[in-house]
JSON list of C-alpha atoms and ligand atoms in Angstrom, two decimals:
[
{"chain": "A", "resi": 69, "resn": "MET", "atom": "CA", "xyz": [0.36, 0.13, 0.42]},
{"chain": "A", "resi": 70, "resn": "SER", "atom": "CA", "xyz": [1.65, 2.86, -1.06]},
{"chain": "A", "resi": 71, "resn": "GLU", "atom": "CA", "xyz": [-1.14, 5.33, -2.10]},
{"chain": "A", "resi": 72, "resn": "ALA", "atom": "CA", "xyz": [-2.19, 8.19, -0.20]},
{"chain": "A", "resi": 73, "resn": "VAL", "atom": "CA", "xyz": [-5.08, 8.14, 1.71]},
{"chain": "A", "resi": 74, "resn": "ARG", "atom": "CA", "xyz": [-8.30, 9.76, 0.57]},
{"chain": "A", "resi": 75, "resn": "LEU", "atom": "CA", "xyz": [-10.22, 11.66, 3.75]},
{"chain": "A", "resi": 76, "resn": "PRO", "atom": "CA", "xyz": [-12.95, 14.88, 2.74]},
{"chain": "A", "resi": 77, "resn": "ALA", "atom": "CA", "xyz": [-12.42, 17.79, 5.20]},
{"chain": "A", "resi": 78, "resn": "ALA", "atom": "CA", "xyz": [-15.19, 17.62, 6.86]},
{"chain": "A", "resi": 79, "resn": "LEU", "atom": "CA", "xyz": [-14.90, 14.13, 7.97]},
{"chain": "A", "resi": 80, "resn": "ALA", "atom": "CA", "xyz": [-11.24, 15.69, 9.27]},
{"chain": "A", "resi": 81, "resn": "GLN", "atom": "CA", "xyz": [-13.18, 18.13, 11.47]},
{"chain": "A", "resi": 82, "resn": "ALA", "atom": "CA", "xyz": [-16.02, 15.50, 11.90]},
{"chain": "A", "resi": 83, "resn": "MET", "atom": "CA", "xyz": [-13.08, 13.29, 13.88]},
{"chain": "A", "resi": 84, "resn": "ARG", "atom": "CA", "xyz": [-11.70, 16.25, 15.72]},
{"chain": "A", "resi": 85, "resn": "ALA", "atom": "CA", "xyz": [-15.25, 16.62, 17.58]},
{"chain": "A", "resi": 86, "resn": "LEU", "atom": "CA", "xyz": [-16.04, 13.47, 18.39]},
{"chain": "A", "resi": 87, "resn": "ALA", "atom": "CA", "xyz": [-12.65, 12.88, 19.59]},
{"chain": "A", "resi": 88, "resn": "ASP", "atom": "CA", "xyz": [-13.36, 15.69, 21.66]},
{"chain": "A", "resi": 89, "resn": "ALA", "atom": "CA", "xyz": [-16.65, 14.09, 22.74]},
{"chain": "A", "resi": 90, "resn": "ALA", "atom": "CA", "xyz": [-14.63, 11.34, 24.01]},
{"chain": "A", "resi": 91, "resn": "ARG", "atom": "CA", "xyz": [-12.40, 12.79, 26.29]},
{"chain": "A", "resi": 92, "resn": "PRO", "atom": "CA", "xyz": [-10.83, 11.77, 28.73]},
{"chain": "A", "resi": 93, "resn": "ALA", "atom": "CA", "xyz": [-11.79, 7.57, 26.78]},
{"chain": "A", "resi": 94, "resn": "GLU", "atom": "CA", "xyz": [-10.70, 6.88, 22.86]},
{"chain": "A", "resi": 95, "resn": "ALA", "atom": "CA", "xyz": [-13.35, 7.46, 20.49]},
{"chain": "A", "resi": 96, "resn": "CYS", "atom": "CA", "xyz": [-13.35, 4.55, 17.80]},
{"chain": "A", "resi": 97, "resn": "GLY", "atom": "CA", "xyz": [-14.11, 3.81, 15.17]},
{"chain": "A", "resi": 98, "resn": "LEU", "atom": "CA", "xyz": [-15.19, 2.18, 11.77]},
{"chain": "A", "resi": 99, "resn": "LEU", "atom": "CA", "xyz": [-13.80, 4.06, 8.45]},
{"chain": "A", "resi": 100, "resn": "VAL", "atom": "CA", "xyz": [-15.99, 3.47, 5.08]},
{"chain": "A", "resi": 101, "resn": "GLY", "atom": "CA", "xyz": [-14.43, 4.07, 1.60]},
{"chain": "A", "resi": 102, "resn": "GLU", "atom": "CA", "xyz": [-12.41, 2.59, -1.83]},
{"chain": "A", "resi": 103, "resn": "ARG", "atom": "CA", "xyz": [-9.67, 1.71, -0.79]},
{"chain": "A", "resi": 104, "resn": "TRP", "atom": "CA", "xyz": [-7.85, 3.99, -0.05]},
{"chain": "A", "resi": 105, "resn": "ARG", "atom": "CA", "xyz": [-10.84, 6.75, 0.23]},
{"chain": "A", "resi": 106, "resn": "VAL", "atom": "CA", "xyz": [-13.02, 7.74, 3.21]},
{"chain": "A", "resi": 107, "resn": "VAL", "atom": "CA", "xyz": [-16.16, 8.30, 1.70]},
{"chain": "A", "resi": 108, "resn": "ALA", "atom": "CA", "xyz": [-17.88, 7.83, 6.16]},
{"chain": "A", "resi": 109, "resn": "LEU", "atom": "CA", "xyz": [-16.86, 7.41, 9.79]},
{"chain": "A", "resi": 110, "resn": "ALA", "atom": "CA", "xyz": [-18.80, 4.66, 11.10]},
{"chain": "A", "resi": 111, "resn": "PRO", "atom": "CA", "xyz": [-18.54, 5.81, 15.02]},
{"chain": "A", "resi": 112, "resn": "SER", "atom": "CA", "xyz": [-18.74, 3.19, 17.74]},
{"chain": "A", "resi": 113, "resn": "SER", "atom": "CA", "xyz": [-18.88, 3.10, 21.04]},
{"chain": "A", "resi": 114, "resn": "ASN", "atom": "CA", "xyz": [-15.89, 3.04, 22.20]},
{"chain": "A", "resi": 115, "resn": "LEU", "atom": "CA", "xyz": [-16.20, -0.80, 24.77]},
{"chain": "A", "resi": 116, "resn": "ALA", "atom": "CA", "xyz": [-12.72, -0.55, 26.25]},
{"chain": "A", "resi": 117, "resn": "GLU", "atom": "CA", "xyz": [-13.85, 3.04, 27.91]},
{"chain": "A", "resi": 118, "resn": "ALA", "atom": "CA", "xyz": [-10.17, 4.24, 28.66]},
{"chain": "A", "resi": 119, "resn": "PRO", "atom": "CA", "xyz": [-7.86, 6.86, 27.04]},
{"chain": "A", "resi": 120, "resn": "ASP", "atom": "CA", "xyz": [-5.37, 4.87, 26.35]},
{"chain": "A", "resi": 121, "resn": "ARG", "atom": "CA", "xyz": [-6.55, 1.76, 24.68]},
{"chain": "A", "resi": 122, "resn": "PHE", "atom": "CA", "xyz": [-10.10, 1.44, 22.29]},
{"chain": "A", "resi": 123, "resn": "GLU", "atom": "CA", "xyz": [-12.21, -1.25, 21.45]},
{"chain": "A", "resi": 124, "resn": "ILE", "atom": "CA", "xyz": [-14.51, -1.22, 18.73]},
{"chain": "A", "resi": 125, "resn": "ASP", "atom": "CA", "xyz": [-18.01, -2.90, 19.27]},
{"chain": "A", "resi": 126, "resn": "THR", "atom": "CA", "xyz": [-17.73, -6.57, 16.87]},
{"chain": "A", "resi": 127, "resn": "ALA", "atom": "CA", "xyz": [-22.07, -5.58, 16.70]},
{"chain": "A", "resi": 128, "resn": "MET", "atom": "CA", "xyz": [-21.17, -2.66, 15.09]},
{"chain": "A", "resi": 129, "resn": "HIS", "atom": "CA", "xyz": [-19.25, -3.52, 12.77]},
{"chain": "A", "resi": 130, "resn": "LEU", "atom": "CA", "xyz": [-20.60, -6.71, 11.63]},
{"chain": "A", "resi": 131, "resn": "ALA", "atom": "CA", "xyz": [-23.94, -4.89, 11.47]},
{"chain": "A", "resi": 132, "resn": "LEU", "atom": "CA", "xyz": [-22.07, -2.40, 8.69]},
{"chain": "A", "resi": 133, "resn": "GLN", "atom": "CA", "xyz": [-20.56, -5.27, 6.99]},
{"chain": "A", "resi": 134, "resn": "ARG", "atom": "CA", "xyz": [-23.60, -6.16, 6.29]},
{"chain": "A", "resi": 135, "resn": "ARG", "atom": "CA", "xyz": [-25.13, -2.91, 5.59]},
{"chain": "A", "resi": 136, "resn": "LEU", "atom": "CA", "xyz": [-22.22, -2.14, 2.74]},
{"chain": "A", "resi": 137, "resn": "ARG", "atom": "CA", "xyz": [-22.57, -5.56, 1.56]},
{"chain": "A", "resi": 138, "resn": "GLY", "atom": "CA", "xyz": [-22.73, -4.81, -2.81]},
{"chain": "A", "resi": 139, "resn": "SER", "atom": "CA", "xyz": [-22.83, -1.48, -2.57]},
{"chain": "A", "resi": 140, "resn": "GLY", "atom": "CA", "xyz": [-19.32, -1.35, -4.12]},
{"chain": "A", "resi": 141, "resn": "ARG", "atom": "CA", "xyz": [-17.67, 0.56, -0.28]},
{"chain": "A", "resi": 142, "resn": "ALA", "atom": "CA", "xyz": [-16.03, -1.77, 2.70]},
{"chain": "A", "resi": 143, "resn": "VAL", "atom": "CA", "xyz": [-14.14, -1.27, 6.28]},
{"chain": "A", "resi": 144, "resn": "ILE", "atom": "CA", "xyz": [-11.05, -0.11, 4.87]},
{"chain": "A", "resi": 145, "resn": "GLY", "atom": "CA", "xyz": [-9.96, 1.50, 8.52]},
{"chain": "A", "resi": 146, "resn": "VAL", "atom": "CA", "xyz": [-10.41, 2.01, 12.06]},
{"chain": "A", "resi": 147, "resn": "TRP", "atom": "CA", "xyz": [-10.48, 5.52, 13.24]},
{"chain": "A", "resi": 148, "resn": "HIS", "atom": "CA", "xyz": [-9.56, 5.88, 16.78]},
{"chain": "A", "resi": 149, "resn": "SER", "atom": "CA", "xyz": [-8.39, 9.27, 18.90]},
{"chain": "A", "resi": 150, "resn": "HIS", "atom": "CA", "xyz": [-5.04, 9.52, 21.53]},
{"chain": "A", "resi": 151, "resn": "PRO", "atom": "CA", "xyz": [-6.48, 12.50, 24.20]},
{"chain": "A", "resi": 152, "resn": "GLU", "atom": "CA", "xyz": [-3.30, 12.74, 25.34]},
{"chain": "A", "resi": 153, "resn": "GLY", "atom": "CA", "xyz": [-0.84, 12.52, 22.23]},
{"chain": "A", "resi": 154, "resn": "PRO", "atom": "CA", "xyz": [0.93, 13.05, 18.73]},
{"chain": "A", "resi": 155, "resn": "ALA", "atom": "CA", "xyz": [-1.35, 10.90, 16.37]},
{"chain": "A", "resi": 156, "resn": "GLU", "atom": "CA", "xyz": [1.53, 7.72, 16.36]},
{"chain": "A", "resi": 157, "resn": "PRO", "atom": "CA", "xyz": [0.29, 3.81, 17.62]},
{"chain": "A", "resi": 158, "resn": "SER", "atom": "CA", "xyz": [0.84, 3.28, 20.53]},
{"chain": "A", "resi": 159, "resn": "VAL", "atom": "CA", "xyz": [1.62, -0.72, 22.33]},
{"chain": "A", "resi": 160, "resn": "HIS", "atom": "CA", "xyz": [-1.69, -1.27, 23.37]},
{"chain": "A", "resi": 161, "resn": "ASP", "atom": "CA", "xyz": [-2.33, -0.48, 19.09]},
{"chain": "A", "resi": 162, "resn": "MET", "atom": "CA", "xyz": [0.81, -2.53, 17.75]},
{"chain": "A", "resi": 163, "resn": "ALA", "atom": "CA", "xyz": [-1.19, -5.12, 19.59]},
{"chain": "A", "resi": 164, "resn": "GLY", "atom": "CA", "xyz": [-4.16, -4.31, 18.47]},
{"chain": "A", "resi": 165, "resn": "ALA", "atom": "CA", "xyz": [-3.13, -4.08, 14.34]},
{"chain": "A", "resi": 166, "resn": "TRP", "atom": "CA", "xyz": [-5.22, -7.76, 13.57]},
{"chain": "A", "resi": 167, "resn": "ASP", "atom": "CA", "xyz": [-5.42, -7.09, 10.00]},
{"chain": "A", "resi": 168, "resn": "GLN", "atom": "CA", "xyz": [-2.98, -6.17, 7.75]},
{"chain": "A", "resi": 169, "resn": "ALA", "atom": "CA", "xyz": [-5.19, -4.48, 4.82]},
{"chain": "A", "resi": 170, "resn": "LEU", "atom": "CA", "xyz": [-6.63, -1.86, 7.41]},
{"chain": "A", "resi": 171, "resn": "VAL", "atom": "CA", "xyz": [-5.53, 2.29, 7.54]},
{"chain": "A", "resi": 172, "resn": "TRP", "atom": "CA", "xyz": [-5.91, 3.19, 10.28]},
{"chain": "A", "resi": 173, "resn": "LEU", "atom": "CA", "xyz": [-6.20, 6.94, 11.01]},
{"chain": "A", "resi": 174, "resn": "ILE", "atom": "CA", "xyz": [-5.42, 8.51, 14.19]},
{"chain": "A", "resi": 175, "resn": "THR", "atom": "CA", "xyz": [-6.03, 11.94, 15.89]},
{"chain": "A", "resi": 176, "resn": "GLY", "atom": "CA", "xyz": [-4.06, 13.24, 18.02]},
{"chain": "A", "resi": 177, "resn": "SER", "atom": "CA", "xyz": [-2.29, 16.16, 19.72]},
{"chain": "A", "resi": 178, "resn": "ASP", "atom": "CA", "xyz": [-0.79, 17.14, 16.21]},
{"chain": "A", "resi": 179, "resn": "GLY", "atom": "CA", "xyz": [-3.87, 16.26, 13.70]},
{"chain": "A", "resi": 180, "resn": "THR", "atom": "CA", "xyz": [-4.85, 13.34, 11.86]},
{"chain": "A", "resi": 181, "resn": "ARG", "atom": "CA", "xyz": [-2.46, 11.41, 10.70]},
{"chain": "A", "resi": 182, "resn": "ALA", "atom": "CA", "xyz": [-1.80, 8.24, 9.07]},
{"chain": "A", "resi": 183, "resn": "TRP", "atom": "CA", "xyz": [-0.59, 4.63, 9.52]},
{"chain": "A", "resi": 184, "resn": "ALA", "atom": "CA", "xyz": [-0.80, 2.03, 7.82]},
{"chain": "A", "resi": 185, "resn": "PRO", "atom": "CA", "xyz": [-0.07, -1.78, 9.73]},
{"chain": "A", "resi": 186, "resn": "GLY", "atom": "CA", "xyz": [2.34, -4.19, 8.26]},
{"chain": "A", "resi": 187, "resn": "ALA", "atom": "CA", "xyz": [4.59, -7.34, 10.43]},
{"chain": "A", "resi": 188, "resn": "GLY", "atom": "CA", "xyz": [7.20, -4.95, 10.95]},
{"chain": "A", "resi": 189, "resn": "GLY", "atom": "CA", "xyz": [5.28, -2.58, 12.81]},
{"chain": "A", "resi": 190, "resn": "PHE", "atom": "CA", "xyz": [2.72, 0.88, 11.57]},
{"chain": "A", "resi": 191, "resn": "ARG", "atom": "CA", "xyz": [4.65, 2.38, 8.54]},
{"chain": "A", "resi": 192, "resn": "GLU", "atom": "CA", "xyz": [2.91, 5.76, 8.66]},
{"chain": "A", "resi": 193, "resn": "VAL", "atom": "CA", "xyz": [1.07, 6.93, 5.11]},
{"chain": "A", "resi": 194, "resn": "VAL", "atom": "CA", "xyz": [0.69, 10.29, 3.31]},
{"chain": "A", "resi": 195, "resn": "LEU", "atom": "CA", "xyz": [-3.05, 11.26, 4.29]},
{"chain": "A", "resi": 196, "resn": "ASP", "atom": "CA", "xyz": [-4.42, 13.03, 1.06]},
{"chain": "A", "resi": 197, "resn": "ALA", "atom": "CA", "xyz": [-7.24, 15.81, 3.56]},
{"chain": "A", "resi": 198, "resn": "ALA", "atom": "CA", "xyz": [-8.93, 17.83, 1.05]},
{"chain": "B", "resi": 69, "resn": "LIG", "atom": "ZN1", "xyz": [-4.10, 4.34, 20.10]}
]
């Protein structure tokens, strides 16, 4: 995956608002689109309700995948916020990168950044917010 991730400015703003609203916990959600163009954000409850980790609602994830079937769109990534730190993957994120086909967007103190999980850890990807 070498191409940039494209994120509409309105979604970047929505991420900032959700991140602020979830404080002191992390906010999280799934990214819907076509590789790697994000067209929608599906916010999730953070089942971990923690300031340093997140857990996406599996029932929401499955329902979303059912809804997307046949639409040409798919879950292409995961989004969450870092209430206290930069938008860089944490040790919890390293452990939770369960699917290397997904792109990760993290909103932190330095804005929203994109990451691709791989065998050697996360690699930063260009985020084209337009
Ligand atoms: Zn994180």
